[in-house]
CSV table of N, CA and C in Angstrom, one decimal:
chain,number,residue,atom,x,y,z
A,903,UNK,N,0.8,-1.2,0.0
A,903,UNK,CA,0.0,0.0,0.0
A,903,UNK,C,0.9,1.2,0.0
A,904,UNK,N,1.9,1.3,0.8
A,904,UNK,CA,2.8,2.4,0.9
A,904,UNK,C,3.4,2.8,-0.5
A,905,UNK,N,3.8,1.8,-1.2
A,905,UNK,CA,4.4,2.0,-2.5
A,905,UNK,C,3.5,2.7,-3.5
A,906,UNK,N,2.2,2.4,-3.4
A,906,UNK,CA,1.2,3.0,-4.3
A,906,UNK,C,1.2,4.5,-4.2
A,907,UNK,N,1.5,5.1,-3.0
A,907,UNK,CA,1.4,6.5,-2.8
A,907,UNK,C,2.7,7.2,-3.2
A,908,UNK,N,3.8,6.5,-3.4
A,908,UNK,CA,5.1,7.1,-3.7
A,908,UNK,C,5.0,7.9,-5.0
A,909,UNK,N,4.5,7.3,-6.1
A,909,UNK,CA,4.5,8.0,-7.4
A,909,UNK,C,3.6,9.2,-7.3
A,910,UNK,N,2.4,9.1,-6.7
A,910,UNK,CA,1.5,10.3,-6.6
A,910,UNK,C,2.1,11.4,-5.8
A,911,UNK,N,2.8,11.1,-4.7
A,911,UNK,CA,3.4,12.1,-3.9
A,911,UNK,C,4.5,12.8,-4.7
A,912,UNK,N,5.3,12.0,-5.5
A,912,UNK,CA,6.3,12.6,-6.3
A,912,UNK,C,5.7,13.4,-7.5
A,913,UNK,N,4.6,12.9,-8.0
A,913,UNK,CA,3.9,13.7,-9.1
A,913,UNK,C,3.4,15.0,-8.6
A,914,UNK,N,2.8,15.0,-7.4
A,914,UNK,CA,2.3,16.2,-6.7
A,914,UNK,C,3.5,17.1,-6.4
A,915,UNK,N,4.6,16.5,-6.0
A,915,UNK,CA,5.8,17.3,-5.7
A,915,UNK,C,6.3,18.0,-6.9
A,916,UNK,N,6.3,17.3,-8.0
A,916,UNK,CA,6.8,17.9,-9.3
A,916,UNK,C,5.9,19.1,-9.7
A,917,UNK,N,4.6,18.9,-9.5
A,917,UNK,CA,3.6,20.0,-9.8
A,917,UNK,C,4.0,21.2,-8.9
A,918,UNK,N,4.2,21.0,-7.6
A,918,UNK,CA,4.6,22.0,-6.7
A,918,UNK,C,5.9,22.7,-7.1
A,919,UNK,N,6.9,21.9,-7.5
A,919,UNK,CA,8.1,22.5,-8.0
A,919,UNK,C,8.0,23.3,-9.2
A,920,UNK,N,7.1,22.8,-10.1
A,920,UNK,CA,6.8,23.6,-11.3
A,920,UNK,C,6.2,24.9,-11.0
A,921,UNK,N,5.3,24.9,-10.0
A,921,UNK,CA,4.7,26.2,-9.6
A,921,UNK,C,5.7,27.1,-9.0
A,922,UNK,N,6.6,26.6,-8.2
A,922,UNK,CA,7.7,27.4,-7.5
A,922,UNK,C,8.6,28.0,-8.6
A,923,UNK,N,9.1,27.1,-9.5
A,923,UNK,CA,10.0,27.6,-10.5
A,923,UNK,C,9.4,28.6,-11.5
A,924,UNK,N,8.1,28.4,-11.8
A,924,UNK,CA,7.4,29.3,-12.6
A,924,UNK,C,7.3,30.7,-12.0
A,925,UNK,N,6.9,30.7,-10.7
A,925,UNK,CA,6.8,31.9,-9.9
A,925,UNK,C,8.1,32.6,-9.8
A,926,UNK,N,9.2,31.9,-9.6
A,926,UNK,CA,10.5,32.4,-9.4
A,926,UNK,C,10.9,33.0,-10.8
A,927,UNK,N,10.7,32.3,-11.9
A,927,UNK,CA,11.0,32.7,-13.2
A,927,UNK,C,10.3,34.0,-13.6
A,928,UNK,N,9.0,34.0,-13.3
A,928,UNK,CA,8.1,35.1,-13.8
A,928,UNK,C,8.2,36.4,-12.9
A,929,UNK,N,8.5,36.2,-11.6
A,929,UNK,CA,8.4,37.3,-10.7
A,929,UNK,C,9.6,37.6,-9.9
A,930,UNK,N,10.6,36.6,-9.9
A,930,UNK,CA,11.8,36.7,-9.1
A,930,UNK,C,11.5,36.7,-7.6
A,931,UNK,N,10.4,36.2,-7.2
A,931,UNK,CA,10.1,36.0,-5.8
A,931,UNK,C,11.2,35.1,-5.2
A,932,UNK,N,11.5,35.3,-3.9
A,932,UNK,CA,12.5,34.4,-3.3
A,932,UNK,C,12.1,33.0,-3.3
A,933,UNK,N,12.9,32.1,-3.7
A,933,UNK,CA,12.6,30.7,-3.8
A,933,UNK,C,12.2,30.1,-2.4
A,934,UNK,N,13.0,30.4,-1.4
A,934,UNK,CA,12.8,29.8,-0.1
A,934,UNK,C,11.4,30.2,0.4
A,935,UNK,N,11.0,31.5,0.2
A,935,UNK,CA,9.7,31.9,0.7
A,935,UNK,C,8.6,31.3,-0.2
A,936,UNK,N,8.8,31.2,-1.5
A,936,UNK,CA,7.8,30.6,-2.3
A,936,UNK,C,7.6,29.1,-2.0
A,937,UNK,N,8.7,28.4,-1.8
A,937,UNK,CA,8.6,26.9,-1.4
A,937,UNK,C,7.9,26.8,-0.1
A,938,UNK,N,8.3,27.6,0.9
A,938,UNK,CA,7.7,27.5,2.2
A,938,UNK,C,6.2,27.7,2.1
A,939,UNK,N,5.7,28.7,1.4
A,939,UNK,CA,4.3,28.9,1.2
A,939,UNK,C,3.6,27.7,0.5
A,940,UNK,N,4.2,27.3,-0.6
A,940,UNK,CA,3.6,26.2,-1.4
A,940,UNK,C,3.6,24.9,-0.6
A,941,UNK,N,4.7,24.6,0.1
A,941,UNK,CA,4.7,23.4,0.9
A,941,UNK,C,3.7,23.4,2.1
A,942,UNK,N,3.5,24.6,2.7
A,942,UNK,CA,2.6,24.7,3.8
A,942,UNK,C,1.2,24.3,3.4
A,943,UNK,N,0.8,24.6,2.1
A,943,UNK,CA,-0.5,24.3,1.6
A,943,UNK,C,-0.6,23.0,1.0
A,944,UNK,N,0.5,22.3,0.8
A,944,UNK,CA,0.5,21.0,0.1
A,944,UNK,C,0.2,19.8,1.0
A,945,UNK,N,-0.5,18.8,0.5
A,945,UNK,CA,-0.7,17.6,1.2
A,945,UNK,C,0.2,16.5,0.6
A,946,UNK,N,1.5,16.6,1.0
A,946,UNK,CA,2.5,15.8,0.3
A,946,UNK,C,3.0,14.7,1.2
A,947,UNK,N,2.9,14.9,2.5
A,947,UNK,CA,3.6,13.9,3.4
A,947,UNK,C,5.0,14.3,3.5
A,948,UNK,N,5.7,13.7,4.4
A,948,UNK,CA,7.1,14.0,4.7
A,948,UNK,C,8.0,13.7,3.5
A,949,UNK,N,7.9,12.5,2.9
A,949,UNK,CA,8.7,12.1,1.8
A,949,UNK,C,8.4,12.9,0.5
A,950,UNK,N,7.2,13.3,0.3
A,950,UNK,CA,6.8,14.1,-0.9
A,950,UNK,C,7.4,15.5,-0.8
A,951,UNK,N,7.4,16.0,0.5
A,951,UNK,CA,7.9,17.4,0.7
A,951,UNK,C,9.4,17.4,0.6
A,952,UNK,N,10.1,16.3,1.1
A,952,UNK,CA,11.5,16.2,1.0
A,952,UNK,C,11.9,16.1,-0.5
A,953,UNK,N,11.2,15.3,-1.3
A,953,UNK,CA,11.5,15.1,-2.7
A,953,UNK,C,11.3,16.5,-3.4
A,954,UNK,N,10.2,17.2,-3.1
A,954,UNK,CA,10.0,18.5,-3.8
A,954,UNK,C,11.1,19.5,-3.4
A,955,UNK,N,11.5,19.5,-2.2
A,955,UNK,CA,12.6,20.4,-1.7
A,955,UNK,C,13.9,20.1,-2.4
A,956,UNK,N,14.2,18.8,-2.5
A,956,UNK,CA,15.5,18.4,-3.2
A,956,UNK,C,15.4,18.7,-4.7
A,957,UNK,N,14.3,18.6,-5.3
A,957,UNK,CA,14.1,18.9,-6.7
A,957,UNK,C,14.3,20.3,-7.0
A,958,UNK,N,13.6,21.2,-6.2
A,958,UNK,CA,13.7,22.6,-6.4
A,958,UNK,C,15.1,23.2,-6.1
A,959,UNK,N,15.7,22.7,-5.0
A,959,UNK,CA,17.1,23.2,-4.7
A,959,UNK,C,18.1,22.7,-5.7
A,960,UNK,N,17.9,21.5,-6.2
A,960,UNK,CA,18.8,21.0,-7.2
A,960,UNK,C,18.7,21.8,-8.6
A,961,UNK,N,17.4,22.0,-8.9
A,961,UNK,CA,17.2,22.7,-10.2
A,961,UNK,C,17.7,24.1,-10.1
A,962,UNK,N,17.6,24.8,-9.0
A,962,UNK,CA,18.1,26.2,-8.9
A,962,UNK,C,19.6,26.2,-8.8
A,963,UNK,N,20.2,25.2,-8.0
A,963,UNK,CA,21.6,25.2,-7.9
A,963,UNK,C,22.3,24.9,-9.2
A,964,UNK,N,21.7,24.1,-10.1
A,964,UNK,CA,22.3,23.7,-11.3
A,964,UNK,C,21.7,24.4,-12.5
A,965,UNK,N,21.0,25.6,-12.3
A,965,UNK,CA,20.3,26.3,-13.4
A,965,UNK,C,21.1,26.5,-14.6
A,966,UNK,N,22.3,27.1,-14.4
A,966,UNK,CA,23.1,27.4,-15.6
A,966,UNK,C,23.5,26.2,-16.4
A,967,UNK,N,23.8,25.1,-15.7
A,967,UNK,CA,24.1,23.8,-16.4
A,967,UNK,C,22.9,23.3,-17.1
A,968,UNK,N,21.8,23.3,-16.5
A,968,UNK,CA,20.5,22.8,-17.0
A,968,UNK,C,20.1,23.6,-18.2
A,969,UNK,N,20.2,25.0,-18.1
A,969,UNK,CA,19.9,25.8,-19.2
A,969,UNK,C,20.8,25.6,-20.4
A,970,UNK,N,22.1,25.2,-20.1
A,970,UNK,CA,23.0,24.9,-21.2
A,970,UNK,C,22.6,23.6,-21.9
A,971,UNK,N,22.0,22.6,-21.2
A,971,UNK,CA,21.5,21.4,-21.8
A,971,UNK,C,20.3,21.8,-22.6
A,972,UNK,N,19.4,22.6,-22.1
A,972,UNK,CA,18.2,23.0,-22.9
A,972,UNK,C,18.7,23.7,-24.2
A,973,UNK,N,19.7,24.6,-24.1
A,973,UNK,CA,20.2,25.3,-25.2
A,973,UNK,C,20.7,24.4,-26.3
A,974,UNK,N,21.4,23.3,-25.8
A,974,UNK,CA,22.0,22.3,-26.7
A,974,UNK,C,20.9,21.5,-27.5
A,975,UNK,N,19.9,21.1,-26.8
A,975,UNK,CA,18.9,20.2,-27.3
A,975,UNK,C,17.6,20.9,-27.9
A,976,UNK,N,17.5,22.1,-27.6
A,976,UNK,CA,16.4,22.9,-28.1
A,976,UNK,C,17.0,24.1,-28.9
A,977,UNK,N,18.0,23.8,-29.7
A,977,UNK,CA,18.9,24.8,-30.3
A,977,UNK,C,18.1,25.9,-31.1
A,978,UNK,N,16.9,25.6,-31.6
A,978,UNK,CA,16.2,26.6,-32.4
A,978,UNK,C,15.6,27.6,-31.6
A,979,UNK,N,15.6,27.4,-30.3
A,979,UNK,CA,14.9,28.4,-29.3
A,979,UNK,C,15.9,28.9,-28.3
A,980,UNK,N,16.1,30.3,-28.2
A,980,UNK,CA,16.8,30.8,-27.1
A,980,UNK,C,16.0,30.4,-25.8
A,981,UNK,N,16.7,30.0,-24.8
A,981,UNK,CA,16.1,29.5,-23.5
A,981,UNK,C,15.1,30.5,-23.0
A,982,UNK,N,15.4,31.8,-23.0
A,982,UNK,CA,14.5,32.8,-22.5
A,982,UNK,C,13.2,33.0,-23.4
A,983,UNK,N,13.2,32.4,-24.6
A,983,UNK,CA,12.0,32.5,-25.4
A,983,UNK,C,11.1,31.3,-25.4
A,984,UNK,N,11.6,30.3,-24.7
A,984,UNK,CA,10.8,29.1,-24.5
A,984,UNK,C,9.7,29.5,-23.5
A,985,UNK,N,8.4,29.1,-23.8
A,985,UNK,CA,7.4,29.4,-22.8
A,985,UNK,C,7.8,29.0,-21.4
A,986,UNK,N,7.5,29.9,-20.4
A,986,UNK,CA,7.9,29.6,-19.0
A,986,UNK,C,7.5,28.2,-18.5
A,987,UNK,N,6.3,27.8,-18.8
A,987,UNK,CA,5.9,26.5,-18.3
A,987,UNK,C,6.8,25.4,-18.9
A,988,UNK,N,7.0,25.4,-20.2
A,988,UNK,CA,7.8,24.4,-20.9
A,988,UNK,C,9.3,24.4,-20.4
A,989,UNK,N,9.8,25.6,-20.3
A,989,UNK,CA,11.2,25.8,-19.8
A,989,UNK,C,11.4,25.2,-18.4
A,990,UNK,N,10.4,25.4,-17.5
A,990,UNK,CA,10.6,24.9,-16.2
A,990,UNK,C,10.3,23.4,-16.1
A,991,UNK,N,9.4,22.9,-16.9
A,991,UNK,CA,9.2,21.4,-17.0
A,991,UNK,C,10.5,20.8,-17.4
A,992,UNK,N,11.1,21.4,-18.4
A,992,UNK,CA,12.4,20.8,-18.9
A,992,UNK,C,13.5,20.9,-17.8
A,993,UNK,N,13.5,22.0,-17.0
A,993,UNK,CA,14.5,22.1,-15.9
A,993,UNK,C,14.3,21.0,-14.9
A,994,UNK,N,13.1,20.8,-14.5
A,994,UNK,CA,12.8,19.7,-13.6
A,994,UNK,C,13.3,18.4,-14.1
A,995,UNK,N,12.9,18.0,-15.3
A,995,UNK,CA,13.2,16.7,-15.9
A,995,UNK,C,14.7,16.5,-16.1
A,996,UNK,N,15.4,17.6,-16.6
A,996,UNK,CA,16.8,17.5,-16.8
A,996,UNK,C,17.5,17.4,-15.5
A,997,UNK,N,17.1,18.1,-14.5
A,997,UNK,CA,17.8,17.9,-13.2
A,997,UNK,C,17.6,16.5,-12.7
A,998,UNK,N,16.3,16.0,-12.8
A,998,UNK,CA,16.1,14.6,-12.3
A,998,UNK,C,16.9,13.6,-13.1
A,999,UNK,N,17.1,13.7,-14.4
A,999,UNK,CA,17.8,12.8,-15.2
A,999,UNK,C,19.3,12.9,-15.1
A,1000,UNK,N,19.8,14.2,-15.2
A,1000,UNK,CA,21.3,14.4,-15.4
A,1000,UNK,C,21.9,14.6,-14.0
A,1001,UNK,N,21.4,15.6,-13.3
A,1001,UNK,CA,22.1,16.0,-12.1
A,1001,UNK,C,21.8,15.2,-10.8
A,1002,UNK,N,20.5,15.1,-10.6
A,1002,UNK,CA,20.0,14.4,-9.4
A,1002,UNK,C,19.9,12.9,-9.4
A,1003,UNK,N,19.7,12.4,-10.6
A,1003,UNK,CA,19.5,11.0,-10.8
A,1003,UNK,C,18.4,10.5,-9.8
A,1004,UNK,N,17.3,11.3,-9.8
A,1004,UNK,CA,16.3,11.0,-8.8
A,1004,UNK,C,15.2,10.1,-9.4
A,1005,UNK,N,15.2,9.9,-10.7
A,1005,UNK,CA,14.2,9.0,-11.3
A,1005,UNK,C,14.8,8.4,-12.5
A,1006,UNK,N,14.4,7.2,-12.9
A,1006,UNK,CA,14.9,6.6,-14.2
A,1006,UNK,C,14.5,7.6,-15.3
A,1007,UNK,N,15.3,7.8,-16.3
A,1007,UNK,CA,15.0,8.7,-17.4
A,1007,UNK,C,13.6,8.5,-18.0
A,1008,UNK,N,13.2,7.3,-18.2
A,1008,UNK,CA,11.8,7.1,-18.8
A,1008,UNK,C,10.7,7.6,-17.9
A,1009,UNK,N,10.9,7.5,-16.6
A,1009,UNK,CA,9.9,8.0,-15.6
A,1009,UNK,C,9.9,9.5,-15.6
A,1010,UNK,N,11.1,10.1,-15.6
A,1010,UNK,CA,11.2,11.6,-15.6
A,1010,UNK,C,10.6,12.2,-16.9
A,1011,UNK,N,10.9,11.5,-18.0
A,1011,UNK,CA,10.3,12.0,-19.3
A,1011,UNK,C,8.8,11.9,-19.3
A,1012,UNK,N,8.3,10.7,-18.9
A,1012,UNK,CA,6.8,10.5,-18.8
A,1012,UNK,C,6.2,11.6,-17.9
A,1013,UNK,N,6.8,11.8,-16.8
A,1013,UNK,CA,6.2,12.8,-15.8
A,1013,UNK,C,6.3,14.2,-16.5
A,1014,UNK,N,7.4,14.5,-17.2
A,1014,UNK,CA,7.5,15.9,-17.8
A,1014,UNK,C,6.4,16.0,-18.9
A,1015,UNK,N,6.2,15.0,-19.7
A,1015,UNK,CA,5.2,15.1,-20.7
A,1015,UNK,C,3.8,15.2,-20.1
A,1016,UNK,N,3.5,14.5,-19.0
A,1016,UNK,CA,2.2,14.7,-18.3
A,1016,UNK,C,2.1,16.1,-17.8
A,1017,UNK,N,3.1,16.7,-17.2
A,1017,UNK,CA,3.0,18.1,-16.7
A,1017,UNK,C,2.8,19.0,-17.9
A,1018,UNK,N,3.4,18.7,-19.0
A,1018,UNK,CA,3.2,19.6,-20.2
A,1018,UNK,C,1.8,19.5,-20.8
A,1019,UNK,N,1.2,18.2,-20.7
A,1019,UNK,CA,-0.2,18.1,-21.1
A,1019,UNK,C,-1.1,18.9,-20.2
A,1020,UNK,N,-0.8,18.8,-18.9
A,1020,UNK,CA,-1.7,19.5,-17.9
A,1020,UNK,C,-1.6,21.0,-17.9
A,1021,UNK,N,-0.3,21.5,-18.0
A,1021,UNK,CA,-0.1,22.9,-17.7
A,1021,UNK,C,0.4,23.7,-18.9
A,1022,UNK,N,0.9,23.0,-20.0
A,1022,UNK,CA,1.4,23.7,-21.1
A,1022,UNK,C,0.4,24.0,-22.2
A,1023,UNK,N,0.9,24.4,-23.3
A,1023,UNK,CA,0.1,24.6,-24.5
A,1023,UNK,C,-0.1,23.3,-25.3
A,1024,UNK,N,-0.8,23.4,-26.4
A,1024,UNK,CA,-1.1,22.2,-27.2
A,1024,UNK,C,0.2,21.6,-27.7
A,1025,UNK,N,1.2,22.4,-28.0
A,1025,UNK,CA,2.4,21.9,-28.6
A,1025,UNK,C,3.4,21.5,-27.5
A,1026,UNK,N,3.2,21.8,-26.2
A,1026,UNK,CA,4.1,21.6,-25.1
A,1026,UNK,C,4.5,20.1,-25.0
A,1027,UNK,N,3.6,19.1,-25.0
A,1027,UNK,CA,4.0,17.7,-24.7
A,1027,UNK,C,5.0,17.3,-25.8
A,1028,UNK,N,4.7,17.6,-27.1
A,1028,UNK,CA,5.6,17.2,-28.2
A,1028,UNK,C,7.0,17.9,-28.0
A,1029,UNK,N,7.0,19.1,-27.7
A,1029,UNK,CA,8.2,19.9,-27.6
A,1029,UNK,C,9.1,19.3,-26.4
A,1030,UNK,N,8.5,19.1,-25.3
A,1030,UNK,CA,9.2,18.6,-24.1
A,1030,UNK,C,9.7,17.2,-24.4
A,1031,UNK,N,8.9,16.4,-25.0
A,1031,UNK,CA,9.3,15.0,-25.3
A,1031,UNK,C,10.4,15.0,-26.3
A,1032,UNK,N,10.4,15.9,-27.3
A,1032,UNK,CA,11.4,16.0,-28.3
A,1032,UNK,C,12.8,16.4,-27.7
A,1033,UNK,N,12.7,17.4,-26.8
A,1033,UNK,CA,14.0,17.9,-26.2
A,1033,UNK,C,14.6,16.8,-25.3
A,1034,UNK,N,13.7,16.2,-24.5
A,1034,UNK,CA,14.2,15.2,-23.6
A,1034,UNK,C,14.7,13.9,-24.3
A,1035,UNK,N,14.0,13.6,-25.4
A,1035,UNK,CA,14.4,12.5,-26.3
A,1035,UNK,C,15.7,12.7,-26.9
A,1036,UNK,N,16.0,14.0,-27.4
A,1036,UNK,CA,17.3,14.3,-27.9
A,1036,UNK,C,18.4,14.2,-26.9
A,1037,UNK,N,18.0,14.7,-25.7
A,1037,UNK,CA,19.0,14.6,-24.5
A,1037,UNK,C,19.4,13.1,-24.3
A,1038,UNK,N,18.4,12.2,-24.3
A,1038,UNK,CA,18.7,10.8,-24.1
A,1038,UNK,C,19.5,10.2,-25.3
A,1039,UNK,N,19.2,10.6,-26.5
A,1039,UNK,CA,20.0,10.2,-27.6
A,1039,UNK,C,21.4,10.6,-27.5
A,1040,UNK,N,21.6,11.9,-27.2
A,1040,UNK,CA,22.9,12.5,-27.0
A,1040,UNK,C,23.7,11.9,-25.9
A,1041,UNK,N,23.1,11.5,-24.8
A,1041,UNK,CA,23.8,10.9,-23.7
A,1041,UNK,C,24.2,9.5,-24.0
A,1042,UNK,N,23.5,8.8,-24.9
A,1042,UNK,CA,23.8,7.5,-25.4
A,1042,UNK,C,25.1,7.5,-26.2
A,1043,UNK,N,25.2,8.6,-27.0
A,1043,UNK,CA,26.4,8.7,-27.9
A,1043,UNK,C,27.6,9.1,-27.2
A,1044,UNK,N,27.4,9.8,-26.0
A,1044,UNK,CA,28.6,10.3,-25.3
A,1044,UNK,C,29.5,9.3,-24.7
């Protein structure tokens, strides 16, 4: 029974991290205050909150590296011109796959595409999947 809750807590954690990164990106609000407020309202449980905190801290700490990866695999788009939702979904997934190794790549990509379907535009899921698919192709060749 406990295992069944793990993915949903992580999924909810990713949504919360997307909200925090979006807010930070759009308004430059302090990330610690944003996370504190979002976590206070979230029903994530201890593990879900710890996961979300690790994800957001890692994404922010590795932002330049992550944006470099986005620039490499979404080369037709300057990072600052990618829609905020898509850009931050990519940041979460790339941190999970490359830096944090918090989830198997397939899981991180599926989660990113789900977030894109829920929160992005009509073209977001295809764009996010394409960038992350290119990242995985590129890492296989490396």
